[in-house]
Amino acid sequence: MSQNQEIIEAKLCAFIDGELDAEGRVEIEKHLEANPQHRRLLESLKATRDLIKWLPREAAPPEVAETLNGQLERSVLLDSESEFLRPSIWPRVMAAAAIVVLTAGLGLAVYFTLPKSQKNATPFAVRSQDTPAVEAQTEEKTDEAAGRREPVAAGVSKGGLSAMKAAKGGGNEAEANKSELAKSDEELKQWANQVGQNRDALNAVVNGARNTAAAQSGPITSNAVVMLVRSNAPQATRLQVTNFLDAQKIQWTEAAAPADNAQVQNAFNFAYDGRQRRQQSEGVSQTSPLVQQQQIQQQVQNAPTTAMAKNNGDALLQNSTTQPATPGVANGLTDRLAVQQRLYVARMSRQQAVSLSNSMAQEAQSTQLKDLSGATVTLAELGAGKQPVPFGMVNTAAATEPADVSQNASASYRSVQRLSGQAPAGFGGGTVPAQPTTQSTDQRQQMPAAVLVPGTQVVGESPASATQPATTQLATTQPADEAVDVVIVVESEAGQPAPAPTTQPTQPSPTTQPASGQ
Amino acid sequence: MSSLSHAHDEAEGLGPAESTKAESSDSSASAGRGVRPDVALLLKAQKGDRGAYGQIIVLYQDRLFNAVLRLVGDREEARELTQEAFTRGLMKLDGFRGDASPYTWLFRIAVNLAISQLRKVQRTRVFSLDRPAGARTRDPDQAAGLMDRMASDNGEQPPAKAERRERDEAVLAALGRLDAEYRAVLVMRDIEGFDYQQMADMLSLPLGTLKSRLFRARLALRDELRTYLSDRK
């Protein structure tokens, strides 16, 4: 359509409707006068327009208003609901936020206030009041809370099964302790070999020389318990140990013995060495070896258990007059004990370790069971960057607290005297069974020392008497189901003839219990 | 404005003068004389008064339905489109700025819907004057079919009624054969009485183009009615 034609049509449309201006109307009238056919066309268009205008008007069906009114009513109701009935969003948001905050707070409170696996902890455990020990435990727990991501002590080499597990990337904290206890045979044997071949490191770690290269390169982890069972009946002791492990279905294996097993160093006599050197430097008169031997023989005659008890490092530290009557000393071959050791490594819970210690100690002090009579049981737990903590009890009358214990006692060893059945502050009291009948009354009346670890408590204690041995139980405030690597050292004097056990012991072959039995 | 348009305005409660002002979309002029009732209702509806919008519906439903019916030719379709136009108007209440009358605003929504519908459904539409069978009659005077209304006319003889019916049938049939754009401008101008500018605004066309389209629409309708007109001659 051309622009001109559109303009003409627009003018004609306006002319028909009577809305054309006067000038345009005059122009069109002139044209229509000259062209009557165009006038007839415009008249027909006007008639057509009128035909449309005359069309009847139709009313809307009632459905229109009804439907629309229904929609309006719904709209009003929805609006009313949104304005008046619907609760504001802020209370809901605040309620949700409060729930989240409370949940998080409760979770944090539970996480930080409740000890790990408290439900499995020994119910009769009490908190130790020994400040350093508490600090050490706090550090340990802090490390536990941190997922044991780092060694607890800078000077302690990270080793053992825990280290193996971490190295293998299997340190999933979500695993239950039970699963943690279930180690593969391969891991256990590997660690056992490391322990067996690095006894110097074991000795160094246990005796506090953990900053030495030997200790740091050793396999003993900071989360380990070294249990020294010193016995003059090694076969019976080993049988006792292995029977316990088997009964408890604890995974264990025996460490391979080194070539010079017959002359290995006593694991706990470093302190004795130091005291000897100190006495020498202070000019303390030294008893001749012959006199020493005579004294020791006399003591052994008086109390058969005493000699072995003194082999304990603690006893050696406290009482220099009771030097061990060892062939090594007597023969002048060495100033250390020449002992035989059998090492067993096991992975067990702390509670099981306590139970094993108690079992061994009770067995040792039992007058009915002679297998372990005269044995000493000492547990030394490593950890928290502190000195190794003795963990157990000493079954020896000769280990009574000497006068100079406060001056000479190692920080890691605590010998406590039981006074009227009341445990000294900070430690669990300990009782030691009634002394053998061969001991004098005075000796029996002496309260023997019980070496306990901070955080442990004596439970089930009955008044000691000369006729009725007291029953001593150890407990721990540490998480009872926490997995610990335990090195059980069954030590006896080298060359000591093995007495015939009451029960025929069988040499425990290196074996492991199935993990499924855990 | 034609008398027919004035009659509708009277039916809506609006005086002819007010209606003229409204149709010319001169809101500023009407503001000086007070707010029109329909504008006041729509303003109240904008503020959340759903009842006011209900009154708008009652006020304009017949006029809007009739316009849509002449556009689409089908009563049911016209009803649905009318409802849809009112519903969209409710949803777009905030879009009413007051620069046009409420009816112009609603009609623009309706005509766009109708044109879209006509373009979507391309079919020959048979426009009829007959009321569908079974349809309810809310108001016999308004909703009755052409025959009923003719019968109710005072003093009109049956031959004249038949002649009017024949004429209206022919016009509707011819209207149904036109293109949607032609049909729209004819309805807007000759039935609804909108002025050129309103139509141009609603259809978004230049004023000259709108007039040219209207002229051509009338030519097309005349051609469709040529047989009827020649017979009458």
mmCIF file with all atom_site columns, C-alpha atoms in Angstrom, chain A residues 209-385:
data_model
loop_
_atom_site.group_PDB
_atom_site.id
_atom_site.type_symbol
_atom_site.label_atom_id
_atom_site.label_alt_id
_atom_site.label_comp_id
_atom_site.label_asym_id
_atom_site.label_entity_id
_atom_site.label_seq_id
_atom_site.pdbx_PDB_ins_code
_atom_site.Cartn_x
_atom_site.Cartn_y
_atom_site.Cartn_z
_atom_site.occupancy
_atom_site.B_iso_or_equiv
_atom_site.pdbx_formal_charge
_atom_site.auth_seq_id
_atom_site.auth_comp_id
_atom_site.auth_asym_id
_atom_site.auth_atom_id
_atom_site.pdbx_PDB_model_num
ATOM 1   C CA . ALA A 1 209 ? 65.381 -42.014 77.810  1.00 0.00 ? 209 ALA A CA 1
ATOM 2   C CA . ARG A 1 210 ? 62.952 -41.377 75.051  1.00 0.00 ? 210 ARG A CA 1
ATOM 3   C CA . ASN A 1 211 ? 64.883 -38.553 73.549  1.00 0.00 ? 211 ASN A CA 1
ATOM 4   C CA . THR A 1 212 ? 67.593 -40.879 72.547  1.00 0.00 ? 212 THR A CA 1
ATOM 5   C CA . ALA A 1 213 ? 67.932 -41.976 69.010  1.00 0.00 ? 213 ALA A CA 1
ATOM 6   C CA . ALA A 1 214 ? 67.328 -45.528 69.980  1.00 0.00 ? 214 ALA A CA 1
ATOM 7   C CA . ALA A 1 215 ? 64.055 -44.654 71.588  1.00 0.00 ? 215 ALA A CA 1
ATOM 8   C CA . GLN A 1 216 ? 62.840 -42.422 68.839  1.00 0.00 ? 216 GLN A CA 1
ATOM 9   C CA . SER A 1 217 ? 63.589 -44.961 66.200  1.00 0.00 ? 217 SER A CA 1
ATOM 10  C CA . GLY A 1 218 ? 62.036 -47.726 68.170  1.00 0.00 ? 218 GLY A CA 1
ATOM 11  C CA . PRO A 1 219 ? 58.712 -49.347 67.674  1.00 0.00 ? 219 PRO A CA 1
ATOM 12  C CA . ILE A 1 220 ? 57.239 -48.430 71.014  1.00 0.00 ? 220 ILE A CA 1
ATOM 13  C CA . THR A 1 221 ? 54.420 -46.049 70.558  1.00 0.00 ? 221 THR A CA 1
ATOM 14  C CA . SER A 1 222 ? 53.421 -43.360 72.917  1.00 0.00 ? 222 SER A CA 1
ATOM 15  C CA . ASN A 1 223 ? 50.151 -45.141 73.275  1.00 0.00 ? 223 ASN A CA 1
ATOM 16  C CA . ALA A 1 224 ? 51.568 -48.285 74.657  1.00 0.00 ? 224 ALA A CA 1
ATOM 17  C CA . VAL A 1 225 ? 51.679 -50.157 77.877  1.00 0.00 ? 225 VAL A CA 1
ATOM 18  C CA . VAL A 1 226 ? 54.716 -52.129 78.814  1.00 0.00 ? 226 VAL A CA 1
ATOM 19  C CA . MET A 1 227 ? 53.979 -54.804 81.333  1.00 0.00 ? 227 MET A CA 1
ATOM 20  C CA . LEU A 1 228 ? 56.917 -56.314 83.036  1.00 0.00 ? 228 LEU A CA 1
ATOM 21  C CA . VAL A 1 229 ? 56.272 -59.587 84.767  1.00 0.00 ? 229 VAL A CA 1
ATOM 22  C CA . ARG A 1 230 ? 59.314 -60.615 86.585  1.00 0.00 ? 230 ARG A CA 1
ATOM 23  C CA . SER A 1 231 ? 59.166 -64.106 87.829  1.00 0.00 ? 231 SER A CA 1
ATOM 24  C CA . ASN A 1 232 ? 61.322 -66.906 88.999  1.00 0.00 ? 232 ASN A CA 1
ATOM 25  C CA . ALA A 1 233 ? 58.890 -69.250 87.328  1.00 0.00 ? 233 ALA A CA 1
ATOM 26  C CA . PRO A 1 234 ? 59.018 -67.943 83.798  1.00 0.00 ? 234 PRO A CA 1
ATOM 27  C CA . GLN A 1 235 ? 57.262 -70.842 82.188  1.00 0.00 ? 235 GLN A CA 1
ATOM 28  C CA . ALA A 1 236 ? 54.355 -70.610 84.554  1.00 0.00 ? 236 ALA A CA 1
ATOM 29  C CA . THR A 1 237 ? 54.271 -66.892 84.100  1.00 0.00 ? 237 THR A CA 1
ATOM 30  C CA . ARG A 1 238 ? 54.243 -67.161 80.363  1.00 0.00 ? 238 ARG A CA 1
ATOM 31  C CA . LEU A 1 239 ? 51.504 -69.727 80.591  1.00 0.00 ? 239 LEU A CA 1
ATOM 32  C CA . GLN A 1 240 ? 49.586 -67.425 82.821  1.00 0.00 ? 240 GLN A CA 1
ATOM 33  C CA . VAL A 1 241 ? 49.967 -64.608 80.380  1.00 0.00 ? 241 VAL A CA 1
ATOM 34  C CA . THR A 1 242 ? 49.030 -66.577 77.320  1.00 0.00 ? 242 THR A CA 1
ATOM 35  C CA . ASN A 1 243 ? 46.116 -68.203 79.062  1.00 0.00 ? 243 ASN A CA 1
ATOM 36  C CA . PHE A 1 244 ? 44.795 -64.814 79.949  1.00 0.00 ? 244 PHE A CA 1
ATOM 37  C CA . LEU A 1 245 ? 45.196 -63.558 76.418  1.00 0.00 ? 245 LEU A CA 1
ATOM 38  C CA . ASP A 1 246 ? 43.511 -66.597 75.020  1.00 0.00 ? 246 ASP A CA 1
ATOM 39  C CA . ALA A 1 247 ? 40.713 -66.444 77.532  1.00 0.00 ? 247 ALA A CA 1
ATOM 40  C CA . GLN A 1 248 ? 40.104 -62.824 76.721  1.00 0.00 ? 248 GLN A CA 1
ATOM 41  C CA . LYS A 1 249 ? 40.348 -63.575 73.009  1.00 0.00 ? 249 LYS A CA 1
ATOM 42  C CA . ILE A 1 250 ? 42.996 -60.941 72.712  1.00 0.00 ? 250 ILE A CA 1
ATOM 43  C CA . GLN A 1 251 ? 45.024 -60.900 69.588  1.00 0.00 ? 251 GLN A CA 1
ATOM 44  C CA . TRP A 1 252 ? 48.607 -61.544 70.508  1.00 0.00 ? 252 TRP A CA 1
ATOM 45  C CA . THR A 1 253 ? 51.813 -62.857 69.216  1.00 0.00 ? 253 THR A CA 1
ATOM 46  C CA . GLU A 1 254 ? 55.245 -63.431 70.594  1.00 0.00 ? 254 GLU A CA 1
ATOM 47  C CA . ALA A 1 255 ? 58.057 -61.205 69.541  1.00 0.00 ? 255 ALA A CA 1
ATOM 48  C CA . ALA A 1 256 ? 60.980 -62.889 67.929  1.00 0.00 ? 256 ALA A CA 1
ATOM 49  C CA . ALA A 1 257 ? 63.840 -63.240 70.334  1.00 0.00 ? 257 ALA A CA 1
ATOM 50  C CA . PRO A 1 258 ? 67.111 -61.549 69.482  1.00 0.00 ? 258 PRO A CA 1
ATOM 51  C CA . ALA A 1 259 ? 70.268 -63.526 69.126  1.00 0.00 ? 259 ALA A CA 1
ATOM 52  C CA . ASP A 1 260 ? 71.614 -62.453 72.507  1.00 0.00 ? 260 ASP A CA 1
ATOM 53  C CA . ASN A 1 261 ? 68.459 -63.151 74.361  1.00 0.00 ? 261 ASN A CA 1
ATOM 54  C CA . ALA A 1 262 ? 70.322 -64.656 77.220  1.00 0.00 ? 262 ALA A CA 1
ATOM 55  C CA . GLN A 1 263 ? 72.009 -61.398 78.129  1.00 0.00 ? 263 GLN A CA 1
ATOM 56  C CA . VAL A 1 264 ? 69.491 -58.734 77.377  1.00 0.00 ? 264 VAL A CA 1
ATOM 57  C CA . GLN A 1 265 ? 69.366 -55.806 79.651  1.00 0.00 ? 265 GLN A CA 1
ATOM 58  C CA . ASN A 1 266 ? 66.782 -55.537 82.311  1.00 0.00 ? 266 ASN A CA 1
ATOM 59  C CA . ALA A 1 267 ? 64.098 -53.338 80.986  1.00 0.00 ? 267 ALA A CA 1
ATOM 60  C CA . PHE A 1 268 ? 63.658 -51.458 84.226  1.00 0.00 ? 268 PHE A CA 1
ATOM 61  C CA . ASN A 1 269 ? 67.085 -51.196 85.689  1.00 0.00 ? 269 ASN A CA 1
ATOM 62  C CA . PHE A 1 270 ? 68.222 -47.968 84.151  1.00 0.00 ? 270 PHE A CA 1
ATOM 63  C CA . ALA A 1 271 ? 67.333 -46.202 87.350  1.00 0.00 ? 271 ALA A CA 1
ATOM 64  C CA . TYR A 1 272 ? 69.373 -48.633 89.271  1.00 0.00 ? 272 TYR A CA 1
ATOM 65  C CA . ASP A 1 273 ? 72.325 -47.911 87.023  1.00 0.00 ? 273 ASP A CA 1
ATOM 66  C CA . GLY A 1 274 ? 71.927 -44.225 87.600  1.00 0.00 ? 274 GLY A CA 1
ATOM 67  C CA . ARG A 1 275 ? 71.735 -44.608 91.335  1.00 0.00 ? 275 ARG A CA 1
ATOM 68  C CA . GLN A 1 276 ? 74.778 -46.741 91.383  1.00 0.00 ? 276 GLN A CA 1
ATOM 69  C CA . ARG A 1 277 ? 76.682 -44.185 89.402  1.00 0.00 ? 277 ARG A CA 1
ATOM 70  C CA . ARG A 1 278 ? 75.426 -41.442 91.674  1.00 0.00 ? 278 ARG A CA 1
ATOM 71  C CA . GLN A 1 279 ? 76.431 -43.318 94.794  1.00 0.00 ? 279 GLN A CA 1
ATOM 72  C CA . GLN A 1 280 ? 79.815 -43.912 93.356  1.00 0.00 ? 280 GLN A CA 1
ATOM 73  C CA . SER A 1 281 ? 80.229 -40.266 92.548  1.00 0.00 ? 281 SER A CA 1
ATOM 74  C CA . GLU A 1 282 ? 79.117 -39.294 96.063  1.00 0.00 ? 282 GLU A CA 1
ATOM 75  C CA . GLY A 1 283 ? 81.645 -41.592 97.612  1.00 0.00 ? 283 GLY A CA 1
ATOM 76  C CA . VAL A 1 284 ? 79.180 -43.879 99.208  1.00 0.00 ? 284 VAL A CA 1
ATOM 77  C CA . SER A 1 285 ? 80.964 -46.863 100.525 1.00 0.00 ? 285 SER A CA 1
ATOM 78  C CA . GLN A 1 286 ? 80.513 -49.751 98.269  1.00 0.00 ? 286 GLN A CA 1
ATOM 79  C CA . THR A 1 287 ? 79.981 -53.121 99.589  1.00 0.00 ? 287 THR A CA 1
ATOM 80  C CA . SER A 1 288 ? 82.248 -55.690 98.168  1.00 0.00 ? 288 SER A CA 1
ATOM 81  C CA . PRO A 1 289 ? 80.650 -58.084 95.781  1.00 0.00 ? 289 PRO A CA 1
ATOM 82  C CA . LEU A 1 290 ? 81.238 -60.906 98.165  1.00 0.00 ? 290 LEU A CA 1
ATOM 83  C CA . VAL A 1 291 ? 79.476 -59.132 100.992 1.00 0.00 ? 291 VAL A CA 1
ATOM 84  C CA . GLN A 1 292 ? 76.715 -58.212 98.637  1.00 0.00 ? 292 GLN A CA 1
ATOM 85  C CA . GLN A 1 293 ? 76.279 -61.774 97.644  1.00 0.00 ? 293 GLN A CA 1
ATOM 86  C CA . GLN A 1 294 ? 76.189 -62.879 101.235 1.00 0.00 ? 294 GLN A CA 1
ATOM 87  C CA . GLN A 1 295 ? 73.604 -60.278 102.113 1.00 0.00 ? 295 GLN A CA 1
ATOM 88  C CA . ILE A 1 296 ? 71.469 -61.159 99.221  1.00 0.00 ? 296 ILE A CA 1
ATOM 89  C CA . GLN A 1 297 ? 71.657 -64.814 99.893  1.00 0.00 ? 297 GLN A CA 1
ATOM 90  C CA . GLN A 1 298 ? 70.579 -64.117 103.425 1.00 0.00 ? 298 GLN A CA 1
ATOM 91  C CA . GLN A 1 299 ? 67.642 -62.138 102.220 1.00 0.00 ? 299 GLN A CA 1
ATOM 92  C CA . VAL A 1 300 ? 66.674 -64.757 99.771  1.00 0.00 ? 300 VAL A CA 1
ATOM 93  C CA . GLN A 1 301 ? 66.664 -67.303 102.473 1.00 0.00 ? 301 GLN A CA 1
ATOM 94  C CA . ASN A 1 302 ? 64.473 -65.132 104.618 1.00 0.00 ? 302 ASN A CA 1
ATOM 95  C CA . ALA A 1 303 ? 62.125 -64.171 101.931 1.00 0.00 ? 303 ALA A CA 1
ATOM 96  C CA . PRO A 1 304 ? 62.255 -66.025 98.687  1.00 0.00 ? 304 PRO A CA 1
ATOM 97  C CA . THR A 1 305 ? 60.224 -63.439 96.933  1.00 0.00 ? 305 THR A CA 1
ATOM 98  C CA . THR A 1 306 ? 62.329 -60.554 97.971  1.00 0.00 ? 306 THR A CA 1
ATOM 99  C CA . ALA A 1 307 ? 65.162 -61.064 95.596  1.00 0.00 ? 307 ALA A CA 1
ATOM 100 C CA . MET A 1 308 ? 62.984 -60.991 92.565  1.00 0.00 ? 308 MET A CA 1
ATOM 101 C CA . ALA A 1 309 ? 61.050 -58.120 93.965  1.00 0.00 ? 309 ALA A CA 1
ATOM 102 C CA . LYS A 1 310 ? 64.192 -56.131 94.218  1.00 0.00 ? 310 LYS A CA 1
ATOM 103 C CA . ASN A 1 311 ? 64.849 -56.784 90.631  1.00 0.00 ? 311 ASN A CA 1
ATOM 104 C CA . ASN A 1 312 ? 62.179 -54.334 89.953  1.00 0.00 ? 312 ASN A CA 1
ATOM 105 C CA . GLY A 1 313 ? 63.629 -51.033 89.031  1.00 0.00 ? 313 GLY A CA 1
ATOM 106 C CA . ASP A 1 314 ? 61.533 -49.265 91.535  1.00 0.00 ? 314 ASP A CA 1
ATOM 107 C CA . ALA A 1 315 ? 62.740 -51.392 94.349  1.00 0.00 ? 315 ALA A CA 1
ATOM 108 C CA . LEU A 1 316 ? 66.270 -51.094 93.161  1.00 0.00 ? 316 LEU A CA 1
ATOM 109 C CA . LEU A 1 317 ? 65.938 -47.403 93.089  1.00 0.00 ? 317 LEU A CA 1
ATOM 110 C CA . GLN A 1 318 ? 64.548 -47.196 96.563  1.00 0.00 ? 318 GLN A CA 1
ATOM 111 C CA . ASN A 1 319 ? 66.681 -49.662 98.390  1.00 0.00 ? 319 ASN A CA 1
ATOM 112 C CA . SER A 1 320 ? 70.250 -49.966 97.446  1.00 0.00 ? 320 SER A CA 1
ATOM 113 C CA . THR A 1 321 ? 70.971 -52.336 100.264 1.00 0.00 ? 321 THR A CA 1
ATOM 114 C CA . THR A 1 322 ? 69.121 -55.067 98.554  1.00 0.00 ? 322 THR A CA 1
ATOM 115 C CA . GLN A 1 323 ? 71.127 -55.429 95.479  1.00 0.00 ? 323 GLN A CA 1
ATOM 116 C CA . PRO A 1 324 ? 69.945 -58.136 93.238  1.00 0.00 ? 324 PRO A CA 1
ATOM 117 C CA . ALA A 1 325 ? 71.589 -61.418 93.660  1.00 0.00 ? 325 ALA A CA 1
ATOM 118 C CA . THR A 1 326 ? 72.140 -62.137 90.078  1.00 0.00 ? 326 THR A CA 1
ATOM 119 C CA . PRO A 1 327 ? 74.746 -64.330 88.597  1.00 0.00 ? 327 PRO A CA 1
ATOM 120 C CA . GLY A 1 328 ? 75.850 -61.425 86.524  1.00 0.00 ? 328 GLY A CA 1
ATOM 121 C CA . VAL A 1 329 ? 76.606 -59.288 89.503  1.00 0.00 ? 329 VAL A CA 1
ATOM 122 C CA . ALA A 1 330 ? 77.979 -62.090 91.534  1.00 0.00 ? 330 ALA A CA 1
ATOM 123 C CA . ASN A 1 331 ? 80.347 -63.117 88.813  1.00 0.00 ? 331 ASN A CA 1
ATOM 124 C CA . GLY A 1 332 ? 81.336 -59.590 88.064  1.00 0.00 ? 332 GLY A CA 1
ATOM 125 C CA . LEU A 1 333 ? 80.387 -59.996 84.436  1.00 0.00 ? 333 LEU A CA 1
ATOM 126 C CA . THR A 1 334 ? 78.238 -56.940 84.387  1.00 0.00 ? 334 THR A CA 1
ATOM 127 C CA . ASP A 1 335 ? 76.751 -54.426 86.699  1.00 0.00 ? 335 ASP A CA 1
ATOM 128 C CA . ARG A 1 336 ? 73.423 -55.071 85.186  1.00 0.00 ? 336 ARG A CA 1
ATOM 129 C CA . LEU A 1 337 ? 71.099 -57.918 85.455  1.00 0.00 ? 337 LEU A CA 1
ATOM 130 C CA . ALA A 1 338 ? 71.426 -60.667 82.985  1.00 0.00 ? 338 ALA A CA 1
ATOM 131 C CA . VAL A 1 339 ? 67.899 -61.703 82.301  1.00 0.00 ? 339 VAL A CA 1
ATOM 132 C CA . GLN A 1 340 ? 65.906 -63.746 79.954  1.00 0.00 ? 340 GLN A CA 1
ATOM 133 C CA . GLN A 1 341 ? 63.000 -62.084 78.344  1.00 0.00 ? 341 GLN A CA 1
ATOM 134 C CA . ARG A 1 342 ? 60.048 -63.311 76.439  1.00 0.00 ? 342 ARG A CA 1
ATOM 135 C CA . LEU A 1 343 ? 58.101 -60.610 74.744  1.00 0.00 ? 343 LEU A CA 1
ATOM 136 C CA . TYR A 1 344 ? 54.492 -60.801 73.845  1.00 0.00 ? 344 TYR A CA 1
ATOM 137 C CA . VAL A 1 345 ? 52.745 -58.062 71.994  1.00 0.00 ? 345 VAL A CA 1
ATOM 138 C CA . ALA A 1 346 ? 49.043 -57.688 72.008  1.00 0.00 ? 346 ALA A CA 1
ATOM 139 C CA . ARG A 1 347 ? 46.416 -55.239 71.160  1.00 0.00 ? 347 ARG A CA 1
ATOM 140 C CA . MET A 1 348 ? 43.805 -54.867 73.824  1.00 0.00 ? 348 MET A CA 1
ATOM 141 C CA . SER A 1 349 ? 41.674 -52.368 75.577  1.00 0.00 ? 349 SER A CA 1
ATOM 142 C CA . ARG A 1 350 ? 42.960 -50.456 78.516  1.00 0.00 ? 350 ARG A CA 1
ATOM 143 C CA . GLN A 1 351 ? 40.513 -52.258 80.700  1.00 0.00 ? 351 GLN A CA 1
ATOM 144 C CA . GLN A 1 352 ? 41.860 -55.569 79.543  1.00 0.00 ? 352 GLN A CA 1
ATOM 145 C CA . ALA A 1 353 ? 45.354 -54.393 80.323  1.00 0.00 ? 353 ALA A CA 1
ATOM 146 C CA . VAL A 1 354 ? 44.244 -53.506 83.805  1.00 0.00 ? 354 VAL A CA 1
ATOM 147 C CA . SER A 1 355 ? 42.566 -56.845 84.142  1.00 0.00 ? 355 SER A CA 1
ATOM 148 C CA . LEU A 1 356 ? 45.684 -58.617 83.003  1.00 0.00 ? 356 LEU A CA 1
ATOM 149 C CA . SER A 1 357 ? 47.748 -56.695 85.499  1.00 0.00 ? 357 SER A CA 1
ATOM 150 C CA . ASN A 1 358 ? 45.364 -57.483 88.277  1.00 0.00 ? 358 ASN A CA 1
ATOM 151 C CA . SER A 1 359 ? 45.219 -61.075 87.262  1.00 0.00 ? 359 SER A CA 1
ATOM 152 C CA . MET A 1 360 ? 48.939 -61.394 87.274  1.00 0.00 ? 360 MET A CA 1
ATOM 153 C CA . ALA A 1 361 ? 49.325 -59.558 90.536  1.00 0.00 ? 361 ALA A CA 1
ATOM 154 C CA . GLN A 1 362 ? 46.642 -61.544 92.256  1.00 0.00 ? 362 GLN A CA 1
ATOM 155 C CA . GLU A 1 363 ? 48.090 -64.715 90.959  1.00 0.00 ? 363 GLU A CA 1
ATOM 156 C CA . ALA A 1 364 ? 51.448 -63.677 92.228  1.00 0.00 ? 364 ALA A CA 1
ATOM 157 C CA . GLN A 1 365 ? 50.230 -62.871 95.667  1.00 0.00 ? 365 GLN A CA 1
ATOM 158 C CA . SER A 1 366 ? 47.987 -65.810 96.041  1.00 0.00 ? 366 SER A CA 1
ATOM 159 C CA . THR A 1 367 ? 49.113 -68.276 98.586  1.00 0.00 ? 367 THR A CA 1
ATOM 160 C CA . GLN A 1 368 ? 47.234 -71.044 96.920  1.00 0.00 ? 368 GLN A CA 1
ATOM 161 C CA . LEU A 1 369 ? 48.753 -70.579 93.538  1.00 0.00 ? 369 LEU A CA 1
ATOM 162 C CA . LYS A 1 370 ? 52.448 -70.822 93.749  1.00 0.00 ? 370 LYS A CA 1
ATOM 163 C CA . ASP A 1 371 ? 53.163 -70.464 90.120  1.00 0.00 ? 371 ASP A CA 1
ATOM 164 C CA . LEU A 1 372 ? 53.782 -66.784 90.262  1.00 0.00 ? 372 LEU A CA 1
ATOM 165 C CA . SER A 1 373 ? 54.713 -66.434 93.852  1.00 0.00 ? 373 SER A CA 1
ATOM 166 C CA . GLY A 1 374 ? 57.573 -64.117 94.054  1.00 0.00 ? 374 GLY A CA 1
ATOM 167 C CA . ALA A 1 375 ? 56.756 -62.458 90.800  1.00 0.00 ? 375 ALA A CA 1
ATOM 168 C CA . THR A 1 376 ? 56.480 -58.760 90.354  1.00 0.00 ? 376 THR A CA 1
ATOM 169 C CA . VAL A 1 377 ? 54.124 -57.177 87.970  1.00 0.00 ? 377 VAL A CA 1
ATOM 170 C CA . THR A 1 378 ? 54.714 -53.725 86.775  1.00 0.00 ? 378 THR A CA 1
ATOM 171 C CA . LEU A 1 379 ? 52.892 -51.825 84.178  1.00 0.00 ? 379 LEU A CA 1
ATOM 172 C CA . ALA A 1 380 ? 54.454 -48.792 82.680  1.00 0.00 ? 380 ALA A CA 1
ATOM 173 C CA . GLU A 1 381 ? 52.258 -46.771 80.473  1.00 0.00 ? 381 GLU A CA 1
ATOM 174 C CA . LEU A 1 382 ? 53.726 -44.338 78.060  1.00 0.00 ? 382 LEU A CA 1
ATOM 175 C CA . GLY A 1 383 ? 52.026 -41.286 76.916  1.00 0.00 ? 383 GLY A CA 1
ATOM 176 C CA . ALA A 1 384 ? 51.237 -37.655 77.318  1.00 0.00 ? 384 ALA A CA 1
ATOM 177 C CA . GLY A 1 385 ? 54.862 -36.727 76.856  1.00 0.00 ? 385 GLY A CA 1
#
